[in-house]
Coordinates of C-alpha atoms and ligand atoms in Angstrom, one line a residue:
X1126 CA -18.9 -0.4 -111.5
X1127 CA -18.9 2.6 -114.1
X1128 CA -17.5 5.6 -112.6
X1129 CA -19.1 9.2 -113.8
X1130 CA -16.3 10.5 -115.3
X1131 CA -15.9 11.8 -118.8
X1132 CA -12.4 13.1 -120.6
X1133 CA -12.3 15.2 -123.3
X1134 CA -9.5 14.4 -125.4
X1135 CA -9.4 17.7 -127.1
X1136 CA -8.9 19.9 -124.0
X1137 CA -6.0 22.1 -122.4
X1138 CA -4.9 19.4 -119.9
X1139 CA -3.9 16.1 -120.8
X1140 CA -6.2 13.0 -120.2
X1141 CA -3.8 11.7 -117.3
X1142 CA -4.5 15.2 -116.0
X1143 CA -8.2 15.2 -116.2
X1144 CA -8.5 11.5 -114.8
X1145 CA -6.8 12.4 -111.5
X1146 CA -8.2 15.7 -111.2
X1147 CA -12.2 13.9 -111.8
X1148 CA -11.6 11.4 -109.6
X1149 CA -10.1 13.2 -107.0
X1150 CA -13.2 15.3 -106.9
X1151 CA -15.4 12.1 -106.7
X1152 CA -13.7 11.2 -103.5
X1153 CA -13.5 14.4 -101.7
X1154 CA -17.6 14.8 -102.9
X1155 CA -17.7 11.7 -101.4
X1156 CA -18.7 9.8 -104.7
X1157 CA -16.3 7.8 -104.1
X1158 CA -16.2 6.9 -100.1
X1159 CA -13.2 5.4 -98.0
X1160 CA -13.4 1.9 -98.7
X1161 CA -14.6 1.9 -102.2
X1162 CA -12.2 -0.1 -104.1
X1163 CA -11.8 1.4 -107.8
X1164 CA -12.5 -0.3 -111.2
X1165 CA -8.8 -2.0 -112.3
X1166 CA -6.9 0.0 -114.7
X1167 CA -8.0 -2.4 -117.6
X1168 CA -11.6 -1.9 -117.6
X1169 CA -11.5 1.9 -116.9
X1170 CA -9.2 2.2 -119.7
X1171 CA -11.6 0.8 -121.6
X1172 CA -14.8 2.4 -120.2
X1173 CA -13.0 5.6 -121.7
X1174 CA -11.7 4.4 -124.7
X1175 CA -8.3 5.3 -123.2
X1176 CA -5.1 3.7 -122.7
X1177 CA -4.6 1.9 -120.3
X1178 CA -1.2 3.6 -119.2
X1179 CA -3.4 7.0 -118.8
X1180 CA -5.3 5.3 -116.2
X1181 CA -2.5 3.3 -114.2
X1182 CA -0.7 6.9 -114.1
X1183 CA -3.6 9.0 -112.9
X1184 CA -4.0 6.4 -110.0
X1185 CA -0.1 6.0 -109.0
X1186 CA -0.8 10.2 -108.7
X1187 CA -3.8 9.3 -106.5
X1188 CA -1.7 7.3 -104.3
X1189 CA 1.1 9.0 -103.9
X1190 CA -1.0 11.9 -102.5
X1191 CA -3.0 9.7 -100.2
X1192 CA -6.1 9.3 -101.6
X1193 CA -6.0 6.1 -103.0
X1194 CA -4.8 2.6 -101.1
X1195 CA -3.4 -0.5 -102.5
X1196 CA -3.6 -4.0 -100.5
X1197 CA -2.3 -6.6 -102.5
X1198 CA -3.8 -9.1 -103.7
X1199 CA -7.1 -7.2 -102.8
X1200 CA -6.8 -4.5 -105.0
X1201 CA -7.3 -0.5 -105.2
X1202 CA -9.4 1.1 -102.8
X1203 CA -10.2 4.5 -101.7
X1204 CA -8.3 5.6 -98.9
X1205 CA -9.5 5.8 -95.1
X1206 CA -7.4 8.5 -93.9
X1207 CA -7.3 10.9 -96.3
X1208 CA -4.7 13.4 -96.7
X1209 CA -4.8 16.4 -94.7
X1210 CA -4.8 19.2 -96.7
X1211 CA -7.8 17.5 -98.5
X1212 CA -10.1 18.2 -95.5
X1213 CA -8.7 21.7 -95.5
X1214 CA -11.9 24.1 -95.6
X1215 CA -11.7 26.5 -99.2
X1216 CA -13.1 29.2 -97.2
X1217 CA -12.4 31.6 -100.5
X1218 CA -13.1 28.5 -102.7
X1219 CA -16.1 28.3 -101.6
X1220 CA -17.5 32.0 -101.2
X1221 CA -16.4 32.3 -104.9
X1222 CA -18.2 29.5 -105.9
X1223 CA -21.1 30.9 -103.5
X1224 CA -21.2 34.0 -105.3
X1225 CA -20.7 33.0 -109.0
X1226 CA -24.3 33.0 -109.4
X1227 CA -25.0 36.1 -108.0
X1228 CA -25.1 39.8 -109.6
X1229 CA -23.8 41.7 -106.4
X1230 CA -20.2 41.2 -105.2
X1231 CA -19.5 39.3 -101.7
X1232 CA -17.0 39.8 -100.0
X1233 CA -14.5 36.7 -98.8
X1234 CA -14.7 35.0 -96.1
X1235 CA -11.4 35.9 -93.5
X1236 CA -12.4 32.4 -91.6
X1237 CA -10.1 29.6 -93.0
X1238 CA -9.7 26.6 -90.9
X1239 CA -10.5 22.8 -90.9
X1240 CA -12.9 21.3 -88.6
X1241 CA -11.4 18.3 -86.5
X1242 CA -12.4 15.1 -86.1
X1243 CA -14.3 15.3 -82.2
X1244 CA -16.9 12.7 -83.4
X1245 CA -15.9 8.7 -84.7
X1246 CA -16.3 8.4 -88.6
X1247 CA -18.2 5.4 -88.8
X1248 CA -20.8 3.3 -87.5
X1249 CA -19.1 0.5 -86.0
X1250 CA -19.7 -2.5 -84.1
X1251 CA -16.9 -2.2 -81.4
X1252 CA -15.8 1.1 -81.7
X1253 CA -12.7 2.2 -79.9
X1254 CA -12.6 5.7 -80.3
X1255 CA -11.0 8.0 -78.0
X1256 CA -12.1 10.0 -74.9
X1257 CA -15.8 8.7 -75.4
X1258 CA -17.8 8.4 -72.6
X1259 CA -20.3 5.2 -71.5
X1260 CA -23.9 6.4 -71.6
X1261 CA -25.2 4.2 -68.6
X1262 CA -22.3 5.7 -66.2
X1263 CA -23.9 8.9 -66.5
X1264 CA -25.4 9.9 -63.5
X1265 CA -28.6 10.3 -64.7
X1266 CA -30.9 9.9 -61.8
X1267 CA -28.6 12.3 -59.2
X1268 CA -28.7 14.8 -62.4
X1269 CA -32.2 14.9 -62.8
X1270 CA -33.2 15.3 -59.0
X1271 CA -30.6 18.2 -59.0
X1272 CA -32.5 19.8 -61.7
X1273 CA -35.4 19.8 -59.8
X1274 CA -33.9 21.0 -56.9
X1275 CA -32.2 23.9 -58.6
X1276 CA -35.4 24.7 -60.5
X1277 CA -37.2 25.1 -57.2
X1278 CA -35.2 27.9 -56.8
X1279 CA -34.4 29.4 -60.1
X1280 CA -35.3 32.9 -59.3
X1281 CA -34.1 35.1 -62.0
X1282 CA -31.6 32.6 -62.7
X1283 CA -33.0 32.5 -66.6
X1284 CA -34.2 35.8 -66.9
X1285 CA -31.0 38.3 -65.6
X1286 CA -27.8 38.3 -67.1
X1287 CA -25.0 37.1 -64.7
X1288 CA -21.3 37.8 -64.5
X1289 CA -19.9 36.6 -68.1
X1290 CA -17.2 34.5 -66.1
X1291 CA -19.9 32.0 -64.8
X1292 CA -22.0 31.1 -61.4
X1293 CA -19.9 32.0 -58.4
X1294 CA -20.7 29.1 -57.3
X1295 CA -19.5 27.1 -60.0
X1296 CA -16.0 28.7 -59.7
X1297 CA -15.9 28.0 -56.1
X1298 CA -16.5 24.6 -55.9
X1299 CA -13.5 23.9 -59.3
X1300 CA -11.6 26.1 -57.1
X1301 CA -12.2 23.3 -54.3
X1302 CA -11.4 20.5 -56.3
X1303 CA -8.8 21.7 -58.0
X1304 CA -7.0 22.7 -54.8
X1305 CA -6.1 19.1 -53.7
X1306 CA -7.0 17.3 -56.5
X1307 CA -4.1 19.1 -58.9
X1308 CA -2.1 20.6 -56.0
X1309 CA -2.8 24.7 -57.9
X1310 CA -3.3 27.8 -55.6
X1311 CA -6.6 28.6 -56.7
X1312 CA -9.4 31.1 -56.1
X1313 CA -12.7 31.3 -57.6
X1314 CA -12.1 34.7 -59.5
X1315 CA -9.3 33.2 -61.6
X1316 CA -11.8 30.8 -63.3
X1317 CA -13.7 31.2 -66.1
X1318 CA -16.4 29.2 -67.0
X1319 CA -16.6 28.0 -70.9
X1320 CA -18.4 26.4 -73.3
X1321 CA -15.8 22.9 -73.5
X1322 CA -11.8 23.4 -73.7
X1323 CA -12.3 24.2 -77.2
X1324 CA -14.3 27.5 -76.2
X1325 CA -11.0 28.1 -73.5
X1326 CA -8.8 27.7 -76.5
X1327 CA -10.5 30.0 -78.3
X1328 CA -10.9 32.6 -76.0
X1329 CA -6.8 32.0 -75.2
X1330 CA -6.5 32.4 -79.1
X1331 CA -8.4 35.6 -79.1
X1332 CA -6.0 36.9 -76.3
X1333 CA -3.2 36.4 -77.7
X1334 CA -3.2 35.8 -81.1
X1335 CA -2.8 37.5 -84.7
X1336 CA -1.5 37.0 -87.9
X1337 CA 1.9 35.5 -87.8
X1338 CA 2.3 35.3 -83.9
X1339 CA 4.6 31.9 -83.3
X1340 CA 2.8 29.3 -81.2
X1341 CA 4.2 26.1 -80.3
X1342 CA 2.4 22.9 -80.3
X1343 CA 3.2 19.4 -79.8
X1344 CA 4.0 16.8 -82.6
X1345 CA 1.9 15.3 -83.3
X1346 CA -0.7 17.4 -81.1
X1347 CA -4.7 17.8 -80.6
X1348 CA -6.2 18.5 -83.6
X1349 CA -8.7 21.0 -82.2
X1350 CA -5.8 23.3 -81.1
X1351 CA -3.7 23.1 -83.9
X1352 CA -6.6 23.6 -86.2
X1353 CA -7.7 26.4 -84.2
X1354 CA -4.3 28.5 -84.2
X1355 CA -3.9 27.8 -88.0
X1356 CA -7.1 29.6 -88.2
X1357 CA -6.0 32.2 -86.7
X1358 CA -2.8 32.4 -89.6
X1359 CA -0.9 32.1 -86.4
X1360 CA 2.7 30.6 -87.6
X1361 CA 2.7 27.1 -85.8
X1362 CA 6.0 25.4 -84.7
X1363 CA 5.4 21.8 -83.8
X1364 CA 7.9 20.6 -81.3
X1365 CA 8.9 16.9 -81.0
X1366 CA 7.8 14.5 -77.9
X1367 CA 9.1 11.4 -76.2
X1368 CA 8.3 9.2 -73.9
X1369 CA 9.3 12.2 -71.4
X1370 CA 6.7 14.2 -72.7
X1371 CA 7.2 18.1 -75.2
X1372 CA 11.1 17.9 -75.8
X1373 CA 11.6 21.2 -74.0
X1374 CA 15.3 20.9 -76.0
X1375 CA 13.6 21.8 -78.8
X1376 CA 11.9 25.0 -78.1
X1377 CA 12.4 28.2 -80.1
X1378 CA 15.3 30.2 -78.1
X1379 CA 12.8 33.6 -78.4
X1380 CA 9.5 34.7 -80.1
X1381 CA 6.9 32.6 -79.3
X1382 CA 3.2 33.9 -77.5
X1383 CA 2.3 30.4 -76.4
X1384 CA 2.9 26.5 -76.2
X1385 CA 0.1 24.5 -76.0
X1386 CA 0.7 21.0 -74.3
X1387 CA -1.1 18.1 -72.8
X1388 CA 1.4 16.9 -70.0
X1389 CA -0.9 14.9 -67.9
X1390 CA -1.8 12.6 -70.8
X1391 CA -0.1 13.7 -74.0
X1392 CA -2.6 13.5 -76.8
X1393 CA -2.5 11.1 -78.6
X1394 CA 0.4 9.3 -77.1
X1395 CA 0.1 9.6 -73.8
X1396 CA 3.1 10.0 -72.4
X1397 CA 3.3 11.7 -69.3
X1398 CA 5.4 15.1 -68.8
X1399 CA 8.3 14.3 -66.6
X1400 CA 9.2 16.7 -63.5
X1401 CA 12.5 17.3 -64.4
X1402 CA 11.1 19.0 -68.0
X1403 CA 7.8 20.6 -66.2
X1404 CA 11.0 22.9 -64.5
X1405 CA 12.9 23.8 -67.6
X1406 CA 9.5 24.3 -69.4
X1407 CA 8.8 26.6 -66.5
X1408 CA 12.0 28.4 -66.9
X1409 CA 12.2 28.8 -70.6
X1410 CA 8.5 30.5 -70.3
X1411 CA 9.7 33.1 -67.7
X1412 CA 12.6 33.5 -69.8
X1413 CA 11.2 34.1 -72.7
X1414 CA 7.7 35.4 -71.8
X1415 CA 5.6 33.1 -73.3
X1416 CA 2.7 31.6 -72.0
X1417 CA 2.0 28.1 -71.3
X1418 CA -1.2 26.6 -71.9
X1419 CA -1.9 23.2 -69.8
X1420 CA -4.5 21.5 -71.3
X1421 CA -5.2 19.0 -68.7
X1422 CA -8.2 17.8 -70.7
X1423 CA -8.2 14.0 -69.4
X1424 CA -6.4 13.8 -66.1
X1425 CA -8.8 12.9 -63.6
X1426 CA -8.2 9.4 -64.2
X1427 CA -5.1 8.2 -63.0
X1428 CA -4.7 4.3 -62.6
X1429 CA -0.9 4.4 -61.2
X1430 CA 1.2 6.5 -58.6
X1431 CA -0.1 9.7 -57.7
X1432 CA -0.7 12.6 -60.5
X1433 CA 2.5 14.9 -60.9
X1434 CA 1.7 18.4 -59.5
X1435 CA 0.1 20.9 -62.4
X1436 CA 2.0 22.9 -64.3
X1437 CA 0.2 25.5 -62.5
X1438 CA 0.8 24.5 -59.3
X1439 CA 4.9 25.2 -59.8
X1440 CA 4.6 28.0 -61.5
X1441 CA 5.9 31.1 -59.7
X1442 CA 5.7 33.7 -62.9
X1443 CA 2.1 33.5 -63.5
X1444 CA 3.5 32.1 -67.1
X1445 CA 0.8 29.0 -67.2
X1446 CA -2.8 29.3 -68.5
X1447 CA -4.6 25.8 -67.2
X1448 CA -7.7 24.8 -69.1
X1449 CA -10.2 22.2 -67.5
X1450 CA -12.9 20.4 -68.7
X1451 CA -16.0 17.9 -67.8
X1452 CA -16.1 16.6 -71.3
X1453 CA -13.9 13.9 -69.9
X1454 CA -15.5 13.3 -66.4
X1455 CA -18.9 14.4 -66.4
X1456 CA -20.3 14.5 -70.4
X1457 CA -19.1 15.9 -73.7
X1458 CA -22.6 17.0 -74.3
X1459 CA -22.7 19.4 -71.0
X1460 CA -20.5 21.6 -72.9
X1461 CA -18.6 22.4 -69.9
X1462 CA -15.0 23.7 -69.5
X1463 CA -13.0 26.5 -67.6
X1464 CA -10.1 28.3 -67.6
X1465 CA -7.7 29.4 -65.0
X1466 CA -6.2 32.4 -65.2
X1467 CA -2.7 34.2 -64.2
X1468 CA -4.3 37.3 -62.5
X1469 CA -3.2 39.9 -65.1
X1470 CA -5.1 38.0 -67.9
X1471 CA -8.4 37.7 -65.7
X1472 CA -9.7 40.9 -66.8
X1473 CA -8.9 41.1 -70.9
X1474 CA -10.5 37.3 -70.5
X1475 CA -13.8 38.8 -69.0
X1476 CA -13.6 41.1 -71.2
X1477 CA -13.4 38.6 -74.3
X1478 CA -16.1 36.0 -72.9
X1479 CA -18.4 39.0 -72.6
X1480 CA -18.0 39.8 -76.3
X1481 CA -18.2 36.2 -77.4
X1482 CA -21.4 35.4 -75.9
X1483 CA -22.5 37.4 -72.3
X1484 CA -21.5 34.3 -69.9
X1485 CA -22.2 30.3 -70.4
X1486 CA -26.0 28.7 -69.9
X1487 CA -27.6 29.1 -66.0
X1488 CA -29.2 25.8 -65.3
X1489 CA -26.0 23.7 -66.7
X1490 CA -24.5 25.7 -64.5
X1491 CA -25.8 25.7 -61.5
X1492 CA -26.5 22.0 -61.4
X1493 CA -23.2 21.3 -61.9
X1494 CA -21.8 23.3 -59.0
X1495 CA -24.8 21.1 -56.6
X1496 CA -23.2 18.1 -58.3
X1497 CA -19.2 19.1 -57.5
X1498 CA -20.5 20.7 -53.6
X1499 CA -22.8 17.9 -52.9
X1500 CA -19.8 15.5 -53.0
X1501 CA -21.8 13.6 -56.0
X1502 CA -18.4 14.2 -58.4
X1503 CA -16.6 12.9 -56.3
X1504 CA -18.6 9.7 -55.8
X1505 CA -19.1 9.9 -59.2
X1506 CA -15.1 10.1 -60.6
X1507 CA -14.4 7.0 -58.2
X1508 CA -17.0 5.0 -59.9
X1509 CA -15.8 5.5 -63.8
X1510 CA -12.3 5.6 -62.9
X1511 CA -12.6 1.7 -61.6
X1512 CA -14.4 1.0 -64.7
X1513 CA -12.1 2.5 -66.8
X1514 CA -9.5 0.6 -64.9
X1515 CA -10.9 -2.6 -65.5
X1516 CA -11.4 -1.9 -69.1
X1517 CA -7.8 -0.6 -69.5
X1518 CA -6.9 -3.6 -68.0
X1519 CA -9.1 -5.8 -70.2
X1520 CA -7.7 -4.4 -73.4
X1521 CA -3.8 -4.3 -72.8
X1522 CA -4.7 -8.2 -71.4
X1523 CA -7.0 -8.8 -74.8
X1524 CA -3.6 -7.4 -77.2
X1525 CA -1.6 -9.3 -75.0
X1526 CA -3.0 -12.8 -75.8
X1527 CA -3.3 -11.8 -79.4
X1528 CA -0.4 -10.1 -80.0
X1529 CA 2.5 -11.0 -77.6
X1530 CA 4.5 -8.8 -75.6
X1531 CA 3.0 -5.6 -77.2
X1532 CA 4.9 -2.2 -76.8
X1533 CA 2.0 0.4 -74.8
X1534 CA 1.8 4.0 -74.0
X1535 CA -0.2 6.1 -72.3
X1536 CA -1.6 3.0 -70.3
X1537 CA -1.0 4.7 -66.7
X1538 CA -4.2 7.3 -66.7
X1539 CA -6.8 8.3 -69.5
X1540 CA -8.8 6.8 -71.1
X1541 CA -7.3 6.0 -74.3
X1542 CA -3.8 4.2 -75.5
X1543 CA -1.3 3.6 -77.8
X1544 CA 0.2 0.7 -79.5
X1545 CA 3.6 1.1 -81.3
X1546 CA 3.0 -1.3 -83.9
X1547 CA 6.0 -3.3 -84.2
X1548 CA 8.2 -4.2 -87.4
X1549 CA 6.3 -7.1 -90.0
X1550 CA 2.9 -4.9 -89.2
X1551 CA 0.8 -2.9 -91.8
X1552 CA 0.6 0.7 -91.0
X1553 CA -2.0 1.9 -89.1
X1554 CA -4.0 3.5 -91.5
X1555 CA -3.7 0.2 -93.5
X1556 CA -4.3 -1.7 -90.1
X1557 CA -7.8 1.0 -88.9
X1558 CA -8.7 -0.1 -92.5
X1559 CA -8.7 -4.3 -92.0
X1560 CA -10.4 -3.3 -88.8
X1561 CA -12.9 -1.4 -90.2
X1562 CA -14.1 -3.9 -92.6
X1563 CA -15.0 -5.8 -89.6
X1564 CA -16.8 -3.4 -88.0
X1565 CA -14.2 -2.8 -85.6
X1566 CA -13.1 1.4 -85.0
X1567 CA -9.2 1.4 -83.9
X1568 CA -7.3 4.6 -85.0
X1569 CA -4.4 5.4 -86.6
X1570 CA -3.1 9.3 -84.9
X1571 CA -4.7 11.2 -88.2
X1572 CA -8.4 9.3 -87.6
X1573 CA -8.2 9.4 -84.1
X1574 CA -8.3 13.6 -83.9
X1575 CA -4.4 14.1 -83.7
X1576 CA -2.2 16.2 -86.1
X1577 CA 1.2 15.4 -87.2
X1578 CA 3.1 18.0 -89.0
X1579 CA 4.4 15.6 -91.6
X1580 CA 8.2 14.7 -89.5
X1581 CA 6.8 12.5 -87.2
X1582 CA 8.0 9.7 -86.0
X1583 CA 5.0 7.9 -84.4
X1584 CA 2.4 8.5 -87.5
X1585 CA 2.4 5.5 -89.4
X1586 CA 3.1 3.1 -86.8
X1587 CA 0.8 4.0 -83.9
X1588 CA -2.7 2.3 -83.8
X1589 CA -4.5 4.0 -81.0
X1590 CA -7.6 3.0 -78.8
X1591 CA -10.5 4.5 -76.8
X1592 CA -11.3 1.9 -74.3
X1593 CA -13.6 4.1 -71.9
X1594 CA -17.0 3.7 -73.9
X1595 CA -16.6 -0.4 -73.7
X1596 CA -17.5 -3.0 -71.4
X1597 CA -14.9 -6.3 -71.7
X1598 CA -17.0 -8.1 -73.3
X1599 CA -16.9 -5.8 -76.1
X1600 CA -13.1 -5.0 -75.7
X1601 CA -12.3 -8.7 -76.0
X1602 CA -14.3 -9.1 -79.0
X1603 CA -13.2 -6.0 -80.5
X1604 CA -9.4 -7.1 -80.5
X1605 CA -10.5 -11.0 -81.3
X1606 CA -11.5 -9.3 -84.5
X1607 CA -8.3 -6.9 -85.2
X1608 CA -6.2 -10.5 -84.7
X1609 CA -8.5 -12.0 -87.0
X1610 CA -7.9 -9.0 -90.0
X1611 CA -4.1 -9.4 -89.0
X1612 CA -4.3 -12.8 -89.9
X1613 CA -6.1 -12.7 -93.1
X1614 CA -3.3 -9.8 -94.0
X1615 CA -0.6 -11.9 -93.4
X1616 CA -2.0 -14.8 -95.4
X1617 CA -3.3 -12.9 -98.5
X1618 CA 0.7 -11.6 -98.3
X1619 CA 1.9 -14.7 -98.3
X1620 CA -0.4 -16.1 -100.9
X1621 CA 0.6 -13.3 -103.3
X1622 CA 4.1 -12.7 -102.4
X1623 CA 6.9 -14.4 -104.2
X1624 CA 9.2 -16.9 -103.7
X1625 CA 6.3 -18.7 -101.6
X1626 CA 9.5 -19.8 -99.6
X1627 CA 9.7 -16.8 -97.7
X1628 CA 6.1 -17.0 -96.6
X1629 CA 6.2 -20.7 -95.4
X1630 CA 8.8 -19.2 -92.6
X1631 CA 6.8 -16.7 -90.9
Ligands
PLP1078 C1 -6.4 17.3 -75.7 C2 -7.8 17.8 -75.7 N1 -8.1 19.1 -75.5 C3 -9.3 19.6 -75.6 C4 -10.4 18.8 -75.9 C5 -11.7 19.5 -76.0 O1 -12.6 19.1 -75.0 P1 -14.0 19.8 -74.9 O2 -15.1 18.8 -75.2 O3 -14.1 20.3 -73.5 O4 -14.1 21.0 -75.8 C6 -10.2 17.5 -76.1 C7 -11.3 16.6 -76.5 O5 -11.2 15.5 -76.7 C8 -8.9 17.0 -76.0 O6 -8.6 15.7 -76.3

């Protein structure tokens, strides 16, 4: 393969410089794509009529930054998880190049932020990716009568504005479920219906956000809120977690507006947030006036014991902000979330939805609050959450046989997990990568739409998997295929590693 690059021996920067510099913009135009393995340094040397050293450095550069791979024995490839700041949105990058061609001066964009992965990358045979739903469990013959049945009355329901918060009814019947079902003292007029948990984020962002306010997140966290306060120039302070969940230890004594935190289900590892810490977290809030945010974004599927009361439910200083959502239960595409409020914040938040965009869609609405009242959610949540067992059960059975006695998180609600990849492994990018040329979607925590702030001690070592979206059949064949790239890993290692010796023992 030629590549369509071109160096110009008598400019500023030196041909090293121009080399990495060219083919670092072929991958991030996606000339180049994850995958692609790269010419050997011999025969792009002499494609440019350069030496060969110029080429072998500009690709050590490439690698060291992440964008290029080596597997031995298989050669140079472009990377599959590239690195992050790569994927980083050049708001003013792009506004200047937008306006180079024109004769009137633009002003810059103030929006900087990158966009996180919601959606898998590829097209894959068995796909694990996480927190995706299984088409044919969606209810779609109850949904479509209740339609019908809400059409038949529609009224002004599509021709009136209504209160910006969302359908009273709505809000009741989440108040209802939440009640038991999460153990919160809850009334309708503390929710607020949204567009997703990413439109409660942002209207929690919009509260209480500006330049430079401290927010803490977890590391590694959800990429959709961390993305999101960056945006916002907010100063983000990643806290570590365990297998205990946020490592309250480690919070800033003073200063910060928020902490944003998954304790149900932490995302991606899914470790659960022990009692003992939901206190102290409690106590540091009130002490120090911050707000928590409880994103409990997956935990209507528990598989194990019953689910530890919400933050929400134990709070006594009205310090917790607790954002719901049906992407999880009912269907990503609804577009449905909510937000319940301390009652101080219920107004400013009316307030803010009204600006954002006058109240969420009727119809989705309305049907939705016939499903929850009509006892159809309920029916419905039972149903997934066996089949979600008996998939979760399916895969840690499938790694098992492959893989021995396999170290597991998050295994005890959700509908993802992760595997600590033990020692002797590749790492998980280079792992997703084998995978992938199979056809097979597993995800290392960058892929799979987690951020890591660079210090974390799960990154390269934690493979996870989506296991809601597959029947067994699929999961079992899925992980057949992972074995099989671990094997052909291990043997192309041991074919090119030297003494031979140390090979013949593993
Ligand atoms: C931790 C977490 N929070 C929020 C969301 C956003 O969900 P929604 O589809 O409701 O915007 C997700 C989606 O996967 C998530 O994993």
């Amino acid at each position: 393969m030629e590549l369509p690059v071109s160096l110009d021996p008598s400019g500023r920067q030196s041909l090293q410089r121009q080399l990495f510099e060219q083919l670092r913009g072929l991958i991030l135009g996606a000339g180049l794509r994850p995958g692609t393995p790269v010419p050997p340094s011999r025969l792009l040397a002499r494609q440019l009529g350069v030496s060969r050293n110029t080429v072998v450095l500009a690709y050590e550069r490439l690698s060291a930054e992440g964008y290029l791979q080596t597997r031995s024995a298989l050669g140079t490839y472009v990377s599959h998880d590239l690195p992050d700041s790569s994927l980083r949105v050049d708001a003013d990058g792009i506004a200047d190049r937008m306006s180079a061609g024109r004769r009137f001066p633009r002003s810059s964009l103030a929006f900087r932020g990158r966009a996180q992965a919601v959606v898998s990358p590829g097209k894959l045979e068995f796909d694990f990716w996480l927190g995706r739903l299984d088409p044919t469990l969606f209810p779609l013959s109850t949904w479509r009568r209740l339609v019908n049945q809400v059409l038949e009355r529609a009224d002004s329901g599509f021709t009136e504005y209504r209160d910006p918060t969302g359908l009273f009814e709505l809000r009741a019947a989440i108040a209802d479920h939440l009640r038991p079902a999460r153990g919160m003292k809850v009334e309708s007029d503390q929710i607020i219906v949204v567009a997703g948990a990413q439109q409660g984020l942002n209207l929690i962002a919009r509260l209480l956000l500006r330049e430079g306010t401290r927010v803490v997140t977890e590391n590694p966290s959800y990429q959709g809120a961390a993305y999101l306060f960056e945006s916002y120039r907010a100063e983000v302070i990643p806290v570590p977690v365990d297998e205990n969940g946020l490592c309250v230890d480690a919070l800033p004594p003073a200063g910060a507006a928020l902490v944003h935190l998954t304790p149900s289900h932490q995302y991606p590892m899914g470790f659960t947030l022990s009692l003992e810490r939901r206190m102290r977290l409690l106590d540091w809030a009130r002490q120090t006036g911050a707000y928590v945010v409880e994103d409990d974004y997956d935990s209507d599927f528990r598989y194990r014991g019953s689910p530890l009361m919400a933050l929400m439910g134990l709070d006594q200083a009205e310090s917790v902000i607790y954002l719901g959502t049906f992407s999880k239960s009912v269907g990503t595409g609804l577009r449905v979330g909510y937000l319940v409020l301390p009652r101080h914040l219920i107004e400013p938040a009316r307030t803010a939805k009204a600006l954002l965009d006058n109240g969420h869609a009727w119809l989705d609405q309305a049907v939705l609050a016939e499903f929850i009242a009509s006892g159809a959610y309920d029916t419905h949540l039972r149903r997934i959450r066996r089949t979600y067992l008996e998939r979760r059960d399916c895969l840690i059975d499938s790694l098992r046989n492959h893989f021995g006695n396999v170290m597991l998180t998050g295994t005890d609600s959700g509908m993802h997990l992760a595997w600590h990849l033990p020692a002797g492994f590749p790492s998980a990018a280079e792992l997703q990568a084998l995978a992938a040329e199979r056809a097979v979607g597993v995800y290392s925590l960058r892929s799979g739409a987690a951020h890591d702030f660079g210090d974390c001690a799960y990154s390269d070592k934690t493979l996870l998997f989506g296991y809601s979206s597959l029947d067994e059949a699929r999961i079992r064949a899925g992980i057949e295929r992972v074995a099989d790239a671990l094997r052909e890993w291990k043997r192309t290692r041991c074919t090119s590693a030297r003494p031979a010796r140390t090979c013949a023992d593993r």
